[in-house]
Tab-separated table of C-alpha atoms in Angstrom:
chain	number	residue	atom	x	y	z
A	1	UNK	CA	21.006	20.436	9.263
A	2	UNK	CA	17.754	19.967	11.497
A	3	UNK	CA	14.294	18.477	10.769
A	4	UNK	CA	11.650	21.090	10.144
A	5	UNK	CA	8.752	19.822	11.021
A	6	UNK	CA	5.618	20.564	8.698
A	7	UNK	CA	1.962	20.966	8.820
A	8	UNK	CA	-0.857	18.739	7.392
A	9	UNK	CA	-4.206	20.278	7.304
A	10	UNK	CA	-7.559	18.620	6.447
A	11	UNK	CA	-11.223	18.195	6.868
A	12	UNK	CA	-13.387	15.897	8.700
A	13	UNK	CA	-16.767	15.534	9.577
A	14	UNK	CA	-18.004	16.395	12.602
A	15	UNK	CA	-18.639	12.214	13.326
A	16	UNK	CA	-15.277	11.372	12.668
A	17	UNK	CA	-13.943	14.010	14.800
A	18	UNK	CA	-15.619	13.235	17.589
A	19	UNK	CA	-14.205	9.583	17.055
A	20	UNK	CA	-10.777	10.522	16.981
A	21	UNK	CA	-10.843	12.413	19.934
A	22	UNK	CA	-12.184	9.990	21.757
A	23	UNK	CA	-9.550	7.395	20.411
A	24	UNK	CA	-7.082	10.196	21.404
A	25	UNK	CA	-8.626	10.245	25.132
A	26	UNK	CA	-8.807	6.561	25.256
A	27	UNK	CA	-5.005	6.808	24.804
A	28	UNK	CA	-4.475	9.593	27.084
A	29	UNK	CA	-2.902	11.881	23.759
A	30	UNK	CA	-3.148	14.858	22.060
A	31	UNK	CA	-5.159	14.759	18.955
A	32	UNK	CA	-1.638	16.002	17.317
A	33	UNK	CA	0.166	13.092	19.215
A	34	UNK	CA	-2.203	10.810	17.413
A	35	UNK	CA	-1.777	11.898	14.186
A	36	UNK	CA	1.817	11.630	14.221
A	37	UNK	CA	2.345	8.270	15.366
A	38	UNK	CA	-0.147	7.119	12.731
A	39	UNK	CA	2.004	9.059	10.142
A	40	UNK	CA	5.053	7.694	11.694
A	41	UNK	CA	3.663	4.032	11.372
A	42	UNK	CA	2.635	4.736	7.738
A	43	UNK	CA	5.867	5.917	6.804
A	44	UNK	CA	7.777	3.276	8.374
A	45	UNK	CA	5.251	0.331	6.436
A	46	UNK	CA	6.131	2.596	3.361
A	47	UNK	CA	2.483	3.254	3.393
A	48	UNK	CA	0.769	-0.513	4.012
A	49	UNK	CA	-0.889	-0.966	7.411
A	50	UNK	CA	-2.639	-3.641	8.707
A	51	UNK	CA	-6.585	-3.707	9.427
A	52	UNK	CA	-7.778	-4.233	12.995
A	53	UNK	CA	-10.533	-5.656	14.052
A	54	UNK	CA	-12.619	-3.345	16.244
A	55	UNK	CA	-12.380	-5.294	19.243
A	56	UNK	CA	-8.641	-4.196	19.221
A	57	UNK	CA	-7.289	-7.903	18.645
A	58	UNK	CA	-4.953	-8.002	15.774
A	59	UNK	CA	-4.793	-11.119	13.935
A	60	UNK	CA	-0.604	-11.433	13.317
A	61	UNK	CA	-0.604	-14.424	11.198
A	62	UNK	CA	-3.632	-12.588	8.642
A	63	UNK	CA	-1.545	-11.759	5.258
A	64	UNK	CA	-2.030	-7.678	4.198
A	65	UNK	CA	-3.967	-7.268	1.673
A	66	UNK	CA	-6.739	-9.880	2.057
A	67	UNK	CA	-7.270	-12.283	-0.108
A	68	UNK	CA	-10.052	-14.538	-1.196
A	69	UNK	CA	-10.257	-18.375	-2.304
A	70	UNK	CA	-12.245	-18.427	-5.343
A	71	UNK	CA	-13.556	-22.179	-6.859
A	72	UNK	CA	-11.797	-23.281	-9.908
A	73	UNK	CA	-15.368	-23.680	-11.502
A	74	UNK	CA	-16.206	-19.790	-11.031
A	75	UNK	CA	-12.637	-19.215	-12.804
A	76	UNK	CA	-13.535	-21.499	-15.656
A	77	UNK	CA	-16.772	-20.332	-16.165
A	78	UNK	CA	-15.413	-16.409	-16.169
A	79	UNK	CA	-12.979	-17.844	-18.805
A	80	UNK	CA	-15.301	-19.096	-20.561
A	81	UNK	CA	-17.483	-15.897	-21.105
A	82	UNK	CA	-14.708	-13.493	-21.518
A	83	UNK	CA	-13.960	-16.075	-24.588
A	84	UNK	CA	-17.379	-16.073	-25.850
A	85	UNK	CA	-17.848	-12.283	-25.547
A	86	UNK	CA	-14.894	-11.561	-27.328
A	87	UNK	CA	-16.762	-14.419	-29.945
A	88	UNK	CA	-19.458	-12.336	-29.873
A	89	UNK	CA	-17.280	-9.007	-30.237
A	90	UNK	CA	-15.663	-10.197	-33.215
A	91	UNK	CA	-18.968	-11.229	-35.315
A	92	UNK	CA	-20.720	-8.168	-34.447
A	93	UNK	CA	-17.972	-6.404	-36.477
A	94	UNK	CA	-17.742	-8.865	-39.173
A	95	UNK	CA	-21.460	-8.111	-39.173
A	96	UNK	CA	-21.266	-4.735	-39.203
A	97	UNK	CA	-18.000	-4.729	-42.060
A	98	UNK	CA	-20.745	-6.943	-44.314
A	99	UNK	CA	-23.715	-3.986	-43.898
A	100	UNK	CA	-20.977	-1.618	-45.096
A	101	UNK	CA	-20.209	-3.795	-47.652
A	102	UNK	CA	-24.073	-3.912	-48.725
A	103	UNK	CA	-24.518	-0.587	-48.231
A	104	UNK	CA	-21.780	-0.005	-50.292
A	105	UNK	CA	-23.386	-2.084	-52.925
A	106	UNK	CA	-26.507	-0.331	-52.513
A	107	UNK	CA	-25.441	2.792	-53.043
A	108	UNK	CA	-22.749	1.514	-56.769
A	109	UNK	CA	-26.306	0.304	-57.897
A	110	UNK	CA	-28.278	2.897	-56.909
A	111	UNK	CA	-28.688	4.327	-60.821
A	112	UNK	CA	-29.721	0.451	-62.032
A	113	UNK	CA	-33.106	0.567	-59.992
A	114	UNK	CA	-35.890	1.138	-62.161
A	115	UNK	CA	-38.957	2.961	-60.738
A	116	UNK	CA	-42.145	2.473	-61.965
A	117	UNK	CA	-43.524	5.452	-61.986
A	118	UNK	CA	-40.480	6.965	-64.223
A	119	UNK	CA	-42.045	3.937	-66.973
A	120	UNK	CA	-43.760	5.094	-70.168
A	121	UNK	CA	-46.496	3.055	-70.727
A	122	UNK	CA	-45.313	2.516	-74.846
A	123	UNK	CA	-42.364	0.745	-73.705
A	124	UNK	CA	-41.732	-2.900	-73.820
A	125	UNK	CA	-38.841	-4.465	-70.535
A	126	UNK	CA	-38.123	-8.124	-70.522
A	127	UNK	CA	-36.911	-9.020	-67.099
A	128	UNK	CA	-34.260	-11.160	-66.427
């Protein structure tokens, strides 16, 4: 049973185009011819390639994907304020579980608060 061979369709801008067809030209190929041996090459790196400079020199002993050296300090230091936001995290909901808990209060006593207003002048309140 043969190969069929299927077609990929997409959308460029007219900048990028004009790139690839002159990358094609450079090469002497089709734009099609291109396309498939970048396909090919993706496919056979199951989907990893390498980046290349622009001056065409690939660097062979450069490790895909890049990576970064990062002082110990800077690590420490992120450490430490991931650890002191979560602090920070976990008393602003202590904080807000204690306004509940006032509001809460508030609201049992709410029928204990004396107005003023409501006062007959005849009567006599001790406070205390």
């Amino acid at each position: 049973m043969g190969t069929k061979s299927k077609t990929v369709s997409f959308r460029v801008d007219e900048d990028a185009f004009e790139a690839l067809r002159q990358i094609a030209e450079e090469r002497e190929l089709s734009l099609s011819a291109l396309f498939r041996d970048y396909v090919d090459t993706l496919v056979a790196h199951d989907g990893q390639v390498d980046l290349v400079p622009a001056d065409g020199t690939g660097d062979d002993e450069a490790e895909f994907p890049p990576t970064v050296e990062v002082p110990k300090s800077y690590i420490r230091e992120h450490e430490r304020l991931e650890l002191e936001a979560d602090h920070l995290r976990e008393q602003l909901e202590e904080h807000k579980r204690y306004l509940d808990y006032l509001q809460d209060q508030l609201d049992d006593n709410e029928e204990e608060v004396v107005h003023l207003e409501e006062l007959d002048g005849d009567g006599s309140f001790r406070i205390g």
